[in-house]
C-alpha atoms as one frame of an Amber mdcrd trajectory, in Angstrom:
protein
  -0.269   0.091   0.054   1.017   3.437  -0.928   2.048   5.828   2.202  -0.347
   8.889   2.585   0.800  11.958   3.284   0.493  13.541   6.732  -2.302  15.985
   7.602   0.210  18.876   7.694   0.381  18.982   4.265  -2.981  20.158   3.789
  -2.831  22.684   6.434   0.346  23.740   4.620  -1.175  23.980   1.427  -3.854
  25.841   2.412  -1.793  28.454   4.525  -0.048  29.200   0.724  -3.160  31.320
   0.062  -2.246  34.156   2.649   0.860  35.234   3.933   1.406  38.406   6.232
   3.599  41.412   5.764   3.493  44.122   4.426   0.743  45.732   6.679  -2.701
  45.434   4.810  -4.046  48.626   3.730  -7.765  49.104   3.421  -7.916  51.114
   0.071 -10.587  49.654  -1.297  -9.941  50.957  -4.964 -12.560  48.571  -6.492
 -15.404  49.184  -4.111 -14.742  52.946  -4.083 -15.112  53.234  -7.633 -18.083
  50.844  -8.299 -19.826  53.109  -5.762 -18.481  56.154  -7.140 -20.159  54.909
 -10.858 -23.016  53.304  -9.509 -22.235  50.460 -10.815 -25.634  48.276 -10.910
 -26.850  51.675 -13.072 -23.739  51.224 -15.545 -23.009  47.811 -15.779 -23.573
  46.383 -19.709 -24.258  42.626 -20.793 -23.971  43.729 -24.368 -21.588  42.090
 -26.468 -19.794  45.518 -26.567 -17.848  44.876 -23.577 -15.781  42.029 -25.237
 -15.419  43.855 -28.513 -14.611  40.225 -29.437 -15.890  38.435 -32.294 -18.478
  35.568 -32.215 -18.835  32.440 -34.188 -21.067  33.884 -36.602 -19.343  36.573
 -37.710 -17.214  35.040 -40.644 -16.180  38.650 -42.157 -14.063  38.670 -39.218
 -12.564  35.046 -39.448 -11.924  35.694 -42.738  -9.677  38.734 -42.006  -7.550
  36.234 -39.784  -4.270  34.848 -41.313  -4.774  32.024 -43.461  -1.804  30.290
 -41.520  -3.279  30.618 -38.051  -6.866  29.355 -39.502  -5.228  26.398 -40.839
  -3.248  25.673 -38.042  -6.492  25.959 -35.652  -8.173  23.748 -38.013  -5.136
  21.388 -37.770  -5.006  21.155 -34.138  -9.141  20.519 -34.185  -8.815  17.286
 -36.384  -6.430  15.735 -33.960  -9.537  15.271 -31.720 -12.229  14.769 -33.956
 -12.366  11.243 -32.595 -10.888  12.208 -29.243 -12.156   9.625 -26.468 -13.020
  11.982 -23.814 -11.175   9.816 -20.840 -12.590   9.786 -17.277 -10.423  11.412
 -14.443 -10.533   8.369 -12.102 -10.638   8.220  -8.347  -7.129   7.199  -8.280
  -6.333  10.038 -10.180  -7.097  11.923  -7.663  -5.867   9.849  -4.660  -2.423
   9.913  -6.377  -1.692  13.371  -4.650  -1.988  11.876  -1.257  -0.410   8.707
  -1.749   2.910   9.920  -3.855   2.454  13.407  -3.700   2.239  13.167  -7.511
  -0.132  15.445  -8.796  -1.147  14.034 -12.078  -1.807  17.879 -13.897  -1.610
  16.108 -17.068  -5.300  14.004 -16.491  -6.949  17.624 -16.129  -5.025  19.613
 -18.631  -5.479  17.067 -21.844  -9.368  17.275 -21.741  -8.746  20.916 -21.216
  -6.470  21.494 -24.153  -9.180  19.334 -26.724 -12.024  21.538 -25.487 -10.131
  24.799 -26.618  -8.553  23.523 -29.992 -12.110  22.164 -30.881 -13.698  25.177
 -30.001 -10.823  27.497 -32.145 -10.564  24.925 -34.972 -14.879  25.220 -35.343
 -14.404  29.163 -34.853 -11.783  29.683 -37.449 -13.258  27.088 -40.099 -17.085
  27.966 -39.438 -18.539  24.665 -41.327 -19.969  22.709 -37.991 -17.448  19.956
 -38.302 -16.130  20.347 -34.905 -19.590  20.669 -33.376 -20.457  17.215 -32.261
 -17.225  16.525 -30.562 -17.687  20.795 -28.643 -20.848  18.937 -27.441 -19.612
  15.885 -26.388 -17.019  17.908 -24.388 -19.760  19.882 -22.633 -21.470  16.067
 -21.869 -17.522  15.243 -20.575 -17.434  18.045 -18.064 -20.971  17.992 -17.153
 -20.721  14.520 -16.224 -17.424  15.171 -13.861 -17.273  15.160 -10.158 -15.255
  18.345 -10.202 -13.108  20.597 -12.609 -10.051  21.457 -10.477  -6.932  19.766
  -9.516  -6.149  17.072  -7.157  -3.422  19.136  -5.052  -6.217  21.798  -4.304
  -8.810  19.654  -2.158  -8.089  20.497   1.026 -10.819  23.018   1.715 -13.980
  20.882   1.494 -14.604  19.340   4.615 -13.702  15.914   3.992  -9.907  17.101
   3.046  -8.053  15.571   0.452  -7.885  12.372  -1.986 -11.408  12.229  -3.438
 -13.805  15.564  -4.594 -17.020  15.665  -3.354 -19.954  16.285  -4.835 -21.800
  18.035  -2.323 -18.809  20.637  -0.935 -17.610  22.205  -4.193 -14.773  23.905
  -3.954 -13.407  26.423  -6.483  -9.991  26.598  -6.874  -7.578  27.680 -10.179
  -8.152  24.499 -12.017 -12.310  25.189 -11.484 -11.869  28.707 -12.288  -9.790
  27.817 -15.856 -12.831  25.525 -16.639 -15.574  27.674 -16.085 -14.011  30.326
 -18.418 -13.238  28.144 -20.916 -16.872  26.515 -20.595 -18.648  29.896 -20.202
 -17.270  30.782 -23.761 -18.104  27.561 -25.208 -21.710  28.446 -24.102 -21.674
  31.994 -25.159 -20.052  31.219 -28.495 -22.240  28.095 -29.571 -25.652  27.916
 -27.469 -27.589  28.497 -30.707 -25.903  25.622 -32.570 -26.386  23.573 -29.461
 -29.838  24.996 -29.335 -30.475  23.345 -32.756 -29.087  20.147 -31.766 -31.153
  19.665 -28.534 -32.270  21.962 -26.236 -30.843  20.342 -22.868 -27.120  20.653
 -24.026 -27.047  24.264 -23.473 -29.515  24.368 -20.145 -27.418  21.692 -19.006
 -24.246  23.229 -19.311 -25.572  26.256 -17.609 -27.055  24.177 -14.511 -23.452
  22.858 -14.243 -21.445  26.242 -14.337 -23.756  27.288 -11.527 -24.028  24.183
  -9.362 -20.109  23.650  -9.717 -18.715  27.431  -9.864 -20.355  30.404 -10.263
 -23.141  29.776  -7.370 -20.179  28.507  -4.725 -17.937  31.070  -5.139 -20.468
  33.523  -4.325 -22.308  31.959  -1.772 -18.988  31.067   0.365 -16.496  33.599
   1.949 -14.337  31.153   3.244 -12.373  30.269   0.492  -8.867  31.478   1.942
  -7.650  33.467  -1.607 -10.973  35.647  -1.662  -9.681  37.513   1.370 -12.494
  38.053   3.504 -11.014  36.093   6.308  -8.161  37.938   6.461  -4.323  37.950
   5.940  -3.010  38.731   2.524  -4.048  36.703  -0.859  -1.505  35.666  -3.173
  -1.877  34.903  -7.273  -5.130  32.902  -6.671  -7.186  36.205  -5.880  -6.677
  37.868  -9.190  -6.450  34.563 -10.984  -9.360  32.896  -9.828 -11.713  36.059
  -9.521 -10.864  37.217 -13.512 -12.237  33.511 -14.431 -15.187  34.111 -11.995
 -15.685  37.506 -13.323 -15.517  36.677 -17.183 -18.049  33.736 -16.092 -20.736
  35.670 -14.827 -20.824  38.333 -17.281 -20.938  35.680 -19.971 -23.531  33.397
 -18.401 -26.172  35.264 -15.861 -28.952  36.959 -17.457 -30.583  38.383 -14.545
 -29.189  42.458 -13.900 -29.527  42.461 -10.226 -28.018  39.224  -9.496 -24.674
  40.366 -12.222 -24.587  43.285 -10.367 -24.273  41.291  -7.012 -21.760  38.887
  -8.297 -19.934  41.423  -9.948 -19.302  43.816  -6.511 -18.719  40.454  -4.778
 -15.320  39.899  -7.514 -14.465  43.360  -6.708 -14.568  42.823  -3.147 -12.354
  40.024  -3.407 -10.282  41.374  -5.482  -9.747  44.651  -3.333  -8.385  42.240
  -0.530  -5.859  41.403  -3.031  -4.889  45.201  -3.747  -5.218  45.927  -0.086
  -2.185  43.451   0.713  -0.080  44.821  -1.826   3.130  46.734  -1.244   2.655
  50.315  -2.377   5.891  50.022  -4.143   4.017  47.290  -6.795   6.413  44.934
  -6.047   5.506  41.112  -6.619   7.102  39.154  -3.822   6.361  35.644  -5.654
   8.414  36.706  -8.937   7.716  38.007 -12.020   6.700  34.692 -13.781   3.899
  34.889 -11.060   3.389  38.406 -12.103   1.843  36.760 -14.918  -1.193  35.139
 -12.514  -1.174  38.071 -10.344  -0.450  41.403 -11.836  -1.188  40.404 -15.283
  -5.213  39.177 -14.210  -5.351  42.286 -12.015  -5.029  44.185 -15.357  -7.652
  41.963 -17.140 -10.021  42.507 -14.369  -9.445  46.157 -14.705  -9.923  46.036
 -18.101 -12.803  44.062 -18.371 -14.881  46.161 -16.023 -13.428  49.544 -17.594
 -15.376  47.307 -20.736 -18.265  46.503 -19.179 -18.960  49.760 -17.879 -18.186
  51.810 -21.687 -15.190  53.416 -19.763 -17.093  54.674 -16.950 -15.108  52.327
 -14.043 -11.339  53.478 -14.919  -8.451  53.080 -12.129  -5.194  52.540 -14.408
  -4.681  56.553 -13.023  -4.256  54.815  -9.728  -0.400  55.036  -8.426  -0.804
  51.436  -7.201  -2.318  49.932 -10.073   0.636  51.968 -12.343   3.544  50.872
  -9.838   2.014  47.021 -10.361   2.455  47.146 -14.221   5.727  48.472 -13.597
   7.264  46.314 -11.468   7.108  43.682 -14.267  10.053  45.230 -16.681  11.844
  46.666 -14.413  13.269  43.331 -13.220  13.758  41.957 -16.537  17.411  40.944
 -17.091  17.686  40.385 -21.027  14.553  38.594 -21.604  13.690  35.698 -21.195
  15.540  35.846 -18.144  14.372  37.538 -15.309  14.395  37.960 -11.326  13.419
  34.501 -10.222  13.753  34.723  -6.401  10.934  32.574  -4.774   9.350  30.001
  -6.871   9.356  32.114  -9.654  10.924  30.922 -13.118  14.380  31.831 -13.759
  13.076  32.497 -17.591   9.516  33.648 -18.767   8.167  35.101 -21.694   5.170
  36.575 -20.204   2.347  37.264 -22.060   3.748  40.185 -24.822  -0.009  41.105
 -25.743  -1.052  41.448 -21.593   1.968  43.836 -21.189   1.447  45.702 -24.304
  -2.099  46.341 -23.321  -0.970  47.012 -19.640   1.186  49.647 -20.879  -1.560
  51.381 -22.947  -3.776  51.639 -20.000  -1.401  53.509 -17.871   0.392  55.157
 -20.409   3.619  54.109 -19.812   5.865  53.562 -23.341   8.354  51.670 -21.856
   5.901  49.067 -20.490   3.768  48.752 -23.941   6.977  49.148 -25.838   8.335
  46.174 -24.129   4.984  44.621 -24.598   5.921  44.674 -28.115   9.041  43.442
 -28.182   8.303  40.278 -25.802   5.141  39.717 -28.248   8.055  39.767 -31.164
  10.295  37.662 -28.975   8.093  34.852 -28.724   6.896  35.054 -32.289   3.088
  35.928 -31.155   1.210  36.183 -34.147   2.660  34.217 -36.393   0.558  30.666
 -35.057  -1.869  30.009 -32.926  -2.195  32.000 -29.946  -2.771  29.534 -26.969
  -4.233  30.163 -24.142  -8.023  30.403 -23.027 -10.532  30.689 -25.460 -11.241
  34.554 -24.316  -7.721  35.454 -24.493  -6.904  33.940 -27.885 -10.032  35.923
 -29.549  -9.150  39.011 -27.899  -5.218  38.564 -29.283  -6.312  37.804 -32.615
  -7.763  41.312 -32.859  -4.501  42.726 -32.122  -2.179  41.035 -33.985  -1.900
  43.864 -36.542  -1.935  46.755 -33.910   0.956  44.813 -31.657   3.336  43.482
 -34.726   3.248  47.018 -36.230   3.933  49.070 -32.626   7.211  50.307 -31.586
   9.423  47.094 -29.780  11.949  48.256 -27.376  13.448  46.117 -24.214  13.254
  47.313 -20.936  16.651  47.716 -19.451  16.480  49.589 -16.529  19.607  51.214
 -15.328  18.641  50.437 -11.471  15.515  49.784  -9.417  14.544  50.027  -5.910
  11.213  48.555  -4.423  11.420  49.444  -0.711   8.500  47.597   0.912   9.147
  44.606  -1.211  12.778  45.180  -0.159  14.215  44.285  -3.983  16.404  46.059
  -5.658  19.285  45.856  -8.493  21.219  47.674 -11.345  23.015  47.309 -14.454
  26.427  48.868 -15.641  24.365  50.494 -18.515  20.614  51.322 -18.625  19.188
  50.370 -22.135  22.296  48.111 -22.538  22.758  44.375 -21.710  26.308  44.710
 -21.660  28.531  44.181 -18.555  27.199  43.562 -15.151  23.125  43.228 -14.161
  22.652  42.382 -10.383  19.182  42.177  -8.995  19.309  41.230  -4.518  16.094
  41.164  -1.709  15.697  41.368   2.210  12.308  41.113   2.773  11.302  37.949
   5.611  10.963  34.278   4.995   7.189  33.536   4.992   6.865  35.748   1.648
   4.475  33.644  -0.987   6.257  30.792  -2.408   8.888  31.835  -0.058  12.192
  30.168  -0.222  15.087  31.009   2.755  16.604  33.387   1.115  17.144  36.748
   2.656  20.187  38.747   1.537  20.426  36.864  -2.021  21.605  38.382  -4.818
  21.721  37.087  -8.962  24.387  38.523 -11.070  24.033  38.307 -14.857  26.950
  39.416 -17.707  26.326  40.225 -21.053  22.444  39.247 -20.013  23.833  35.564
 -19.044  23.705  34.484 -16.042  26.817  33.923 -13.503  25.592  34.049 -10.137
  22.439  32.322 -10.058  19.226  31.424  -7.983  18.160  27.781  -8.537  14.627
  28.310  -8.667  12.331  25.796  -7.792  11.724  22.024  -8.843   8.684  20.247
 -10.235   5.909  20.689  -8.129   4.833  17.736  -5.902   3.091  17.377  -2.481
   6.314  17.678  -0.582   6.495  21.347  -2.217   3.270  22.751  -0.322   3.878
  20.869   2.816   5.669  20.699   6.075   8.364  19.306   4.809   9.005  22.599
   1.992  12.480  23.037   3.741  14.043  19.904   3.271  14.087  20.688  -0.484
  17.466  21.991  -1.345  16.433  24.673  -3.574  14.518  26.381  -0.765  17.277
  26.200   1.531  19.267  29.440   2.393  22.755  27.326   1.803  22.014  26.491
  -1.649  21.540  30.181  -2.114  24.374  33.048  -2.578  24.221  33.696   1.443
  26.205  32.561   4.505  26.272  29.446   6.348  26.812  30.983  10.013  28.341
  28.745  12.787  27.002  26.173  10.495  23.496  27.106  10.627  21.343  27.971
   7.331  18.244  30.652   7.630  15.227  29.902   8.835  11.108  30.250   7.322
   8.631  32.240   8.952   7.297  35.912   9.496  10.167  36.445  11.801  13.181
  35.524  10.023  13.735  38.958   8.278  15.566  41.494   7.085  16.541  44.755
   8.834  17.557  48.911   7.444  17.821  47.830   3.875  19.229  50.737   2.148
  19.496  51.548  -1.831  21.720  54.132  -3.568  22.253  54.734  -6.918  23.804
  57.388  -9.005  25.920  57.542 -12.893  28.837  55.716 -11.520  27.558  53.156
  -8.436  24.278  50.908  -7.512  24.815  50.288  -3.918  22.119  47.592  -1.705
  22.505  46.656   1.655  20.381  44.716   4.250  21.363  43.454   8.076  20.428
  39.457   7.680  21.217  38.482  11.148  17.759  38.502  11.982  16.883  35.643
   9.242  18.943  32.963  11.394  18.319  31.111  14.400  19.511  31.893  18.151
  21.676  28.721  17.158  23.875  30.991  14.753  24.907  32.792  17.583  24.986
  36.043  14.999  24.722  39.388  16.602  24.507  41.517  12.700  25.809  40.609
   9.561  25.148  42.855   7.370  25.290  42.097   3.326  26.102  44.414   0.801
  25.987  44.679  -2.796  28.387  47.533  -4.878  27.841  47.725  -8.421  30.671
  50.355  -9.815  29.417  50.490 -13.574  31.578  49.819 -16.255  33.982  48.103
 -13.965  33.429  45.486 -11.348  30.531  44.402  -8.815  31.600  43.367  -5.346
  30.026  41.580  -2.357  31.134  42.186   0.886  29.857  41.366   4.461  30.330
  42.883   7.949  29.345  40.543  10.989  29.189  40.611  14.659  28.829  37.242
  16.225  27.585  36.184  19.926  30.011  33.391  19.884  32.283  31.329  17.680
  31.498  27.432  17.496  33.413  24.911  15.923  30.960  24.511  12.964  31.635
  26.169   9.767  31.052  29.619   8.848  31.280  29.964   4.859  29.609  32.065
   2.193  28.151  30.130  -0.553  27.675  31.183  -4.253  25.742  29.244  -6.414
  26.900  29.715 -10.399  25.861  28.630 -13.672  29.438  29.009 -15.110  32.162
  26.491 -15.229  34.993  27.648 -12.052  38.193  27.286 -11.402  40.877  28.071
  -9.093  43.438  29.902 -10.694  45.421  30.394  -7.708  45.231  31.825  -4.049
  42.904  34.868  -4.018  41.382  34.052  -7.440  39.001  32.539  -9.354  37.597
  32.163 -12.792  34.539  32.040 -13.944  33.449  30.935 -17.767  29.941  31.481
 -18.806  27.836  31.780 -22.062  30.109  34.077 -23.917  32.181  35.782 -20.974
  34.771  35.314 -18.570  34.798  36.881 -15.044  37.319  36.438 -12.289  36.901
  36.766  -8.789  39.193  38.233  -6.191  39.323  37.268  -2.769  41.423  37.939
   0.568  43.196  33.934   0.497  44.507  34.521   4.057  40.429  34.941   5.136
  38.786  32.632   2.555  39.363  29.225   1.618  37.196  27.954  -1.857  35.479
  24.359  -1.892  33.577  23.354  -5.186  30.826  21.399  -5.110  29.428  20.176
  -8.764  25.440  20.142  -8.445  23.827  17.311 -10.483  20.594  18.816 -11.724
  17.923  15.880 -12.515  15.005  17.712 -12.065  12.946  18.294 -15.530  11.564
  21.522 -14.386  15.141  22.966 -13.587  16.780  21.458 -16.493  14.485  24.278
 -18.689  16.938  26.661 -16.708  19.941  24.773 -16.101  20.692  21.802 -18.699
  24.317  21.944 -17.648  23.781  21.416 -13.932  25.177  24.278 -11.561  28.302
  24.604  -9.193  28.428  25.815  -5.775  30.977  27.719  -3.972  32.125  27.472
  -0.583  34.124  30.137   0.630  34.909  28.700   4.268  36.063  31.324   6.569
  39.230  29.620   7.952  39.868  31.291  11.127  36.317  32.911  12.085  36.544
  35.781  14.741  33.844  37.617  16.884  33.710  40.224  14.210  35.118  40.750
  10.932  34.420  41.345   7.289  35.448  40.380   3.697  34.486  40.473   0.066
  34.336  39.090  -2.778  35.025  41.384  -6.627  34.323  39.995 -10.117  35.711
  42.035 -13.019  35.885  41.040 -16.740  38.995  39.315 -17.680  41.065  40.992
 -20.665
């Protein structure tokens, strides 16, 4: 019999919907805007809020590039004989048996539905209607539309979904969105076949998703029970808002449901730092800030422009964050569980930039779209997103394009800072560093860590996170090596790593930047438990533009133990000892040397084999950890490492 994971997994995972700092500020931006414009009186159910083509709008489909049309049709043809599979009880149970999420068991059917819908829209001949109906019936008969890892909020706990206790997770939201578009686009076609098809689909949408979301206030991500919601909030709320506007016929009911989505999204905004920084990282911004934009844009369109908060400073800062933490796309700063590479949604970045009137952002969105060859093939994503995107292809392809390469940045509340040798150029050094606290959303124990890239390529890195399993969101999360401070660019003090928890944090962070220097420092002593016996440990980063990058530590200990104190560096470069006091880093098209005081420090070089497929996407050639061991540690001391380019 397979071992069951303990209840602590369920409890830890549920806690990830909410985090603590920074302080919650009762801004209520969206609810106040709704009251100011009398939302119920201006909310529209007309197609104008979408400005998206329907199935019958064949004139539009004739304008879609022929290669995209043919690709949509070819993809749909693969599902003409698709045998809609059962999601078995054991698919759900596998999560509590082995920790395997079996995400593919749910994704395959979603891909089939989207492909068939897009193929029928593109072709318009009715050839795929029967299989779309089969998809509708398949989902109608299914117990639950979510993912096995997300069952913990139901009273029965994880393992199997309870039909009498519907839980709304990310997966349910995604399916709800796509099925709502399917109903909206093909209701007339369904009625030609049988009146029960559309009737059943609407009934299941209401029963499994839309009504439970409206009735209940206890889903953690909604934010009504306190705490700071993470990316689940705008992600689910975007899907719910879209679906209410597509499905709900009664204007009074619609207004009440839209109002609830706005009140919940306010909880997300109330917990956001004023600086707009996303502590989950830029790849998760795509499920946080990006979905916030989608909600706000829908609301603006659904009220004929009357609901408009894009001039709000927080909303603007949330957008600007994304491009400021770009290293050299697709490389972005990847603290916490964020990916080292992310394409982002170029179209969304473009539209967000246009909405807040930020040329740097919208040009960067057009740049990302071009980098990812967006608009030259089927767009991918949810049905509604693809429909909107098809109308934007010509505009975005013709827009001015420029990569956002800011000279320096500082998010004082999120406590992330960095800079590069020269704004507007990838040449030379780039670094990013963080303070914060060790209970951030998708947290790693990484207070004080840094990244350093050269010519837009990785040198000192954050490994990121391995493929998600049950352990990732359990009480055993910090047994995973990528989550530990010892595998970040950080010190190990008296043999002790950092600890997780809100109380383990940085203090007295400071940042300065001018034309010649970028400087960031923070005291990381409080990120370590009492056993580390550390009084203060000031970690500093100094970029001398066009010259060097230096990591410095100045510390005071309460006592020196017999265990090793070292400063670890994690790199994607090939590392060699040239001589005492000099290491060579050979990267992708660059060579750097690192100088250090060999009377104080001794390097130990340790190869790290990357076996996880998720990490291999970024680090296919493995990683190396360098332990810079303090040979004779004292109660107080200091040292530094300086990187320069070899001639």
